[in-house]
């Protein structure tokens, strides 16, 4: 028997209408190439989003056209978020930092009809445009006065000129909430980038869950600064959730890596919450230390993307009164899966117990189901010690990749998505990521976390940088090898002794190898793939096989 | 093009599993007839809910059986909330305060298979049981030792005994989120009660929206005291939302009208939020005044069901540091539609501007669409002055009534549900209910809000409770009559003078009538229908007709 409730669909147009009616006067503040500090209201933003929908129709964009953006965080990108998706079309946010061959691959793979871009990215697009013949045209997200000169892009339009010629009268159509709203490609280490196609339903549900008190805790009193780019999984969902609750939106534009600008925006625009990856916050904290400036309005930051170091959490908390909400998610998860917010069982922790608690990634948002499994896909207990492959399930998690040749299904036969991370989960549901699955060391059928071993090694004064990798071993299949760049003279036996009492005895690496330097990826992370290649001839001294 | 997100359904079983895994150790505290202060954990509650699902199967309940409850707020009722609905069956919560003929009508109309009841309601059920021959049996929600003696109910079982014989191993089935989860009859003033049939989807979405920071703001740090009965629209959704976020649940059982018990529970169990109708809070505030006790842990109450008087809001705020969140909704709305939480535009108001703001019912939860229309169904502006019929739309709003003969459709031809309330909406979306459509006083072709007049009267120290009703008047068609239960001696002329400057001169009631008590409905609201009946012989002194 079905319930007798209205069959209203969860769409971004409904969310936008809610904002228009209830938060018409709320502000959106942006830094752009052509505005030092642009400001207008939600009502104006959504009025222009409606104009934009009319522009797309005028340009002949299909009802379900993929419309690409290559743009920073600002008001025009926000207009595209709503103007494209509310009209039923699909917003494809492109990461301009990808290599040219990846860019042309995803534009062609997505079958993008139009590309809207910040003029800073003109040269990149000029390079790939000849490789993307099906793109119908390009729209520079600026005013006529700032249009790029001598531009070779075919069928080039000016965003402000297009908008100026349209009416803001546009009734967004009603449709199935499962309709696609936006598309984001995730670039793995191997193979082509894979497209994750969000729906209106998944985006609206993710917005509700993100705004909950135990997630980002978003209200009409907040000012949100999404430092995470709008081309990264919809800026973690902040533009949608902020619009839903009527929070002020503050966008740093192309200057998102200027700590001075971020501090200006926080102070002057009353930013209460900011979100970004740890590498954004390091220079900000440096700048605060050297300038002595304050970030008084800010009371919390959501930090994800990679594990947030304890020192950063403590500096934010103890020097600036800012609570760091550690989080974890993936492009395939819209992206937020877990956030580390307190419960009554742990809010009073102090000292080491607190430190151990805050470095956990957090507990699942309602709607996200988690499990950890062993190699035989048996579920492991939530005891904070057993660690296994972290798998997830829920209405804002990817079921298949977009138009992937061959196997497109993203989840396993059991319907769960394997995140590729290895984690423990404690009795209260807090997840701690222990490793990427491909870096876990499999010793005698048991797993060893390379991350945990690296953390112990890094706490030794003689170690400047290190990596632990699993190397083949005749008896144990794999054993951990500690590879070290020394800060001072190293005594192997003494260094291995350092692990005693800090990890299980059988986790202690079998050997230490000193190297001049470690190989790094383009983004500055240690490349374990390359390291294993370099060490292919290595044999453990104790390997009798 | 559809998005490629998992087709996970929004069901109460998913919500329950989330609670089991993430909030296993959270407490549920209850006062019951057989326990002074029963306490156990979410894990135990849901383990027993699974046993209950097995009990229902053992009893031969159909897959979509309506299972009725006639019970106060406690842990067993909570188990039924989940054990019935998660198994796919429909929880029909019956208001024991209805008249016997209404009770037998709804039991037969719903086709209830089994009725679970608190032993306090044994006599009521014994009276109606002969009229409900299709009910298969009755389950007393108590232990064997407390079973009612000499009970005439057919096929009577003991709740604890049934549970003791079942396993807690029960895989709740997966099904369409639109499946019915629970049923609540709303007793209009005329005709039979009408059934509102909630779905899993509507209940889960309502839980997300209710927990948002600008709604009830529910987190894992909260202790929730639902004073509103669990037979009233699912206790306004608190049991579901509280379970979802891991808030402690505190249930007052049959003693919900004991202010002393409520204060005990708030103080001893760390209750941070309580919800109920204004009439529960009057005796609580009286008791706090006379006893000098404090309610320190409490920081907010959500008050709805009928308009909350300004004096009550101010006493909670100024004497107890408790923010009153005014709210409004209906059985047909799951029930919450609007909550009065601040925005940055009004949070700094003081004095009269603040007073005018807090008596508004609030702004729509994201997902609830509102409009006000005139007699010709034309939409009226959101200017805070125009008032018209308040209509609503959204995924947790009733589309049709359950099995209603003739016209069952709840909404109008335009797809909007007419709430029967008359309201203004201001530019920021704040709704102010000016009256029930049927209580509006039509004087000389103009409308007068009975509610506004009641609010003014309630602010007078001599008035304990009051109602303003439109009574026939030869010259003006209708004129307002103020009916008062006095707190102290009343001077009619002085009381009428109290209205001067507070409302338009022509709104001032023509007369004051003092009564010992006012008639109330089964849900505790003043019954103006009954009051008008009692006053049928009344004539205004100035009525010359």
Short mmCIF file of C-alpha atoms in Angstrom, two decimals, chain A residues 297-514:
data_model
loop_
_atom_site.label_atom_id
_atom_site.label_comp_id
_atom_site.label_asym_id
_atom_site.label_seq_id
_atom_site.Cartn_x
_atom_site.Cartn_y
_atom_site.Cartn_z
CA UNK A 297 33.89 35.59 12.47
CA UNK A 298 35.02 32.13 11.41
CA UNK A 299 33.92 29.46 13.87
CA UNK A 300 34.41 26.27 11.89
CA UNK A 301 36.08 24.85 8.81
CA UNK A 302 35.25 21.63 7.08
CA UNK A 303 38.48 20.03 5.92
CA UNK A 304 38.56 17.06 3.64
CA UNK A 305 40.12 15.86 0.41
CA UNK A 306 42.96 14.28 2.32
CA UNK A 307 43.60 13.56 6.00
CA UNK A 308 43.92 16.71 8.08
CA UNK A 309 47.06 16.73 10.28
CA UNK A 310 46.48 17.00 14.03
CA UNK A 311 48.75 20.05 14.23
CA UNK A 312 46.44 21.94 11.87
CA UNK A 313 43.34 20.97 13.84
CA UNK A 314 45.02 22.13 17.05
CA UNK A 315 46.31 25.40 15.64
CA UNK A 316 42.87 26.33 14.29
CA UNK A 317 41.23 25.41 17.58
CA UNK A 318 43.71 26.74 20.11
CA UNK A 319 44.93 29.89 18.36
CA UNK A 320 41.83 30.95 16.42
CA UNK A 321 38.85 29.37 18.17
CA UNK A 322 37.92 27.60 14.97
CA UNK A 323 36.56 24.06 15.16
CA UNK A 324 37.92 21.88 12.39
CA UNK A 325 35.31 19.47 11.15
CA UNK A 326 37.28 16.69 9.62
CA UNK A 327 35.42 15.06 6.76
CA UNK A 328 35.80 12.44 4.08
CA UNK A 329 34.11 11.75 0.80
CA UNK A 330 34.67 11.21 -2.89
CA UNK A 331 33.54 12.53 -6.24
CA UNK A 332 31.46 9.35 -6.42
CA UNK A 333 29.72 10.39 -3.17
CA UNK A 334 28.51 13.91 -4.10
CA UNK A 335 30.98 14.12 -2.17
CA UNK A 336 30.35 14.07 1.60
CA UNK A 337 30.24 10.70 3.32
CA UNK A 338 31.37 11.31 6.89
CA UNK A 339 32.00 14.35 9.10
CA UNK A 340 33.68 14.30 12.49
CA UNK A 341 31.20 16.01 14.78
CA UNK A 342 30.98 15.19 18.46
CA UNK A 343 28.47 13.07 20.35
CA UNK A 344 27.75 13.26 24.05
CA UNK A 345 30.04 10.24 24.46
CA UNK A 346 33.16 12.06 23.26
CA UNK A 347 32.55 15.80 23.56
CA UNK A 348 34.33 15.96 26.91
CA UNK A 349 37.53 14.24 25.75
CA UNK A 350 40.82 16.04 26.37
CA UNK A 351 44.52 15.52 25.71
CA UNK A 352 45.56 12.42 23.82
CA UNK A 353 42.08 10.93 23.77
CA UNK A 354 40.82 14.10 22.10
CA UNK A 355 43.73 14.09 19.65
CA UNK A 356 42.98 10.48 18.74
CA UNK A 357 39.33 11.38 18.24
CA UNK A 358 39.73 14.46 16.02
CA UNK A 359 42.05 12.82 13.52
CA UNK A 360 39.30 10.37 12.66
CA UNK A 361 37.45 11.29 9.49
CA UNK A 362 34.06 11.13 11.20
CA UNK A 363 30.73 9.39 11.23
CA UNK A 364 28.32 8.81 8.39
CA UNK A 365 25.76 11.39 7.38
CA UNK A 366 22.26 9.96 7.77
CA UNK A 367 21.62 8.34 4.40
CA UNK A 368 25.15 7.06 3.92
CA UNK A 369 25.62 3.39 4.79
CA UNK A 370 29.13 2.10 5.47
CA UNK A 371 30.76 -1.26 5.88
CA UNK A 372 34.29 -2.64 6.00
CA UNK A 373 35.08 -6.02 4.55
CA UNK A 374 38.01 -8.40 4.37
CA UNK A 375 39.46 -10.00 1.24
CA UNK A 376 36.64 -12.53 1.16
CA UNK A 377 34.04 -9.77 1.32
CA UNK A 378 33.09 -10.75 4.86
CA UNK A 379 31.94 -7.84 6.97
CA UNK A 380 34.35 -6.80 9.71
CA UNK A 381 33.30 -5.57 13.16
CA UNK A 382 33.08 -1.89 14.10
CA UNK A 383 35.63 -2.10 16.90
CA UNK A 384 38.06 0.66 15.90
CA UNK A 385 40.75 -1.97 15.24
CA UNK A 386 39.68 -4.29 12.45
CA UNK A 387 40.42 -2.66 9.17
CA UNK A 388 39.18 -3.51 5.75
CA UNK A 389 37.96 -2.22 2.42
CA UNK A 390 35.57 0.67 3.04
CA UNK A 391 32.34 0.29 1.08
CA UNK A 392 29.44 2.69 0.89
CA UNK A 393 25.85 2.79 -0.25
CA UNK A 394 23.23 5.53 -0.38
CA UNK A 395 21.04 7.77 -2.51
CA UNK A 396 23.85 10.22 -3.35
CA UNK A 397 26.42 7.58 -4.25
CA UNK A 398 27.36 6.71 -7.81
CA UNK A 399 25.79 3.58 -9.31
CA UNK A 400 27.58 3.64 -12.66
CA UNK A 401 30.06 5.82 -14.46
CA UNK A 402 28.84 7.89 -17.35
CA UNK A 403 29.07 6.12 -20.73
CA UNK A 404 31.99 3.99 -19.69
CA UNK A 405 32.96 1.44 -22.33
CA UNK A 406 32.85 -2.09 -21.04
CA UNK A 407 31.95 -2.30 -17.37
CA UNK A 408 30.33 0.96 -16.28
CA UNK A 409 28.91 -0.31 -13.02
CA UNK A 410 30.55 1.51 -10.14
CA UNK A 411 29.42 -0.79 -7.36
CA UNK A 412 30.12 -4.45 -6.69
CA UNK A 413 27.76 -7.38 -7.14
CA UNK A 414 26.42 -6.70 -3.64
CA UNK A 415 25.36 -3.15 -4.58
CA UNK A 416 28.04 -1.45 -2.49
CA UNK A 417 30.57 1.01 -3.89
CA UNK A 418 34.15 0.11 -3.00
CA UNK A 419 35.84 3.42 -2.16
CA UNK A 420 39.37 2.09 -2.64
CA UNK A 421 40.13 3.22 0.90
CA UNK A 422 40.92 0.97 3.81
CA UNK A 423 39.52 2.00 7.17
CA UNK A 424 38.59 1.12 10.70
CA UNK A 425 35.19 2.04 12.14
CA UNK A 426 34.69 2.31 15.89
CA UNK A 427 31.66 1.35 17.96
CA UNK A 428 30.19 4.84 17.56
CA UNK A 429 30.55 4.77 13.79
CA UNK A 430 33.66 6.96 13.46
CA UNK A 431 35.68 6.07 10.39
CA UNK A 432 39.45 6.29 10.36
CA UNK A 433 41.02 5.93 6.94
CA UNK A 434 44.11 3.79 7.41
CA UNK A 435 45.29 3.56 3.84
CA UNK A 436 44.50 3.51 0.19
CA UNK A 437 43.70 -0.10 -0.62
CA UNK A 438 46.52 -0.31 -3.14
CA UNK A 439 49.07 0.72 -0.50
CA UNK A 440 48.00 -1.74 2.21
CA UNK A 441 50.64 -4.35 3.00
CA UNK A 442 49.41 -7.94 3.02
CA UNK A 443 51.52 -9.98 5.39
CA UNK A 444 50.65 -13.62 5.97
CA UNK A 445 47.01 -12.99 5.14
CA UNK A 446 46.78 -10.03 7.55
CA UNK A 447 46.77 -6.37 6.64
CA UNK A 448 49.23 -3.73 7.75
CA UNK A 449 48.58 0.00 7.36
CA UNK A 450 51.43 1.79 5.61
CA UNK A 451 50.03 5.13 6.81
CA UNK A 452 50.20 4.15 10.47
CA UNK A 453 53.81 3.01 10.10
CA UNK A 454 54.75 6.21 8.29
CA UNK A 455 53.20 8.28 11.07
CA UNK A 456 55.32 6.47 13.68
CA UNK A 457 58.48 6.84 11.59
CA UNK A 458 57.83 10.53 10.99
CA UNK A 459 57.72 11.12 14.73
CA UNK A 460 61.39 10.00 14.96
CA UNK A 461 63.76 13.01 14.95
CA UNK A 462 66.17 11.43 12.44
CA UNK A 463 63.48 11.00 9.80
CA UNK A 464 62.87 13.83 7.40
CA UNK A 465 60.56 12.08 4.94
CA UNK A 466 59.59 8.48 4.57
CA UNK A 467 57.42 5.92 2.86
CA UNK A 468 56.47 2.40 3.85
CA UNK A 469 55.82 0.00 1.02
CA UNK A 470 54.96 -3.69 0.94
CA UNK A 471 57.70 -5.70 -0.73
CA UNK A 472 57.50 -9.33 -1.78
CA UNK A 473 58.55 -11.84 0.85
CA UNK A 474 58.88 -15.59 0.30
CA UNK A 475 57.40 -16.57 3.62
CA UNK A 476 54.91 -13.76 4.35
CA UNK A 477 53.89 -12.82 0.80
CA UNK A 478 54.57 -9.13 1.65
CA UNK A 479 56.42 -7.37 4.43
CA UNK A 480 56.79 -3.65 5.17
CA UNK A 481 59.95 -1.88 4.06
CA UNK A 482 60.65 1.54 5.54
CA UNK A 483 62.28 3.89 3.04
CA UNK A 484 63.75 6.97 4.66
CA UNK A 485 65.23 10.31 3.75
CA UNK A 486 67.36 11.07 6.79
CA UNK A 487 67.52 14.37 8.64
CA UNK A 488 70.50 13.11 10.64
CA UNK A 489 72.53 9.91 10.86
CA UNK A 490 70.29 6.86 11.11
CA UNK A 491 70.84 3.72 13.17
CA UNK A 492 68.63 1.09 11.56
CA UNK A 493 68.21 -1.04 14.68
CA UNK A 494 67.44 1.99 16.83
CA UNK A 495 64.90 3.27 14.30
CA UNK A 496 63.12 -0.09 14.14
CA UNK A 497 63.15 -0.20 17.92
CA UNK A 498 61.24 3.10 17.82
CA UNK A 499 58.19 1.14 16.68
CA UNK A 500 58.16 -1.08 19.79
CA UNK A 501 55.03 -0.48 21.81
CA UNK A 502 53.67 1.90 19.18
CA UNK A 503 52.33 -0.74 16.79
CA UNK A 504 51.75 -4.49 16.93
CA UNK A 505 55.04 -6.36 16.93
CA UNK A 506 54.36 -8.11 13.65
CA UNK A 507 53.74 -4.74 11.95
CA UNK A 508 57.31 -3.55 12.53
CA UNK A 509 59.11 -3.16 9.18
CA UNK A 510 61.61 -5.88 8.29
CA UNK A 511 64.16 -3.42 7.04
CA UNK A 512 65.08 0.23 6.66
CA UNK A 513 66.44 1.61 3.42
CA UNK A 514 68.05 5.03 3.33
#
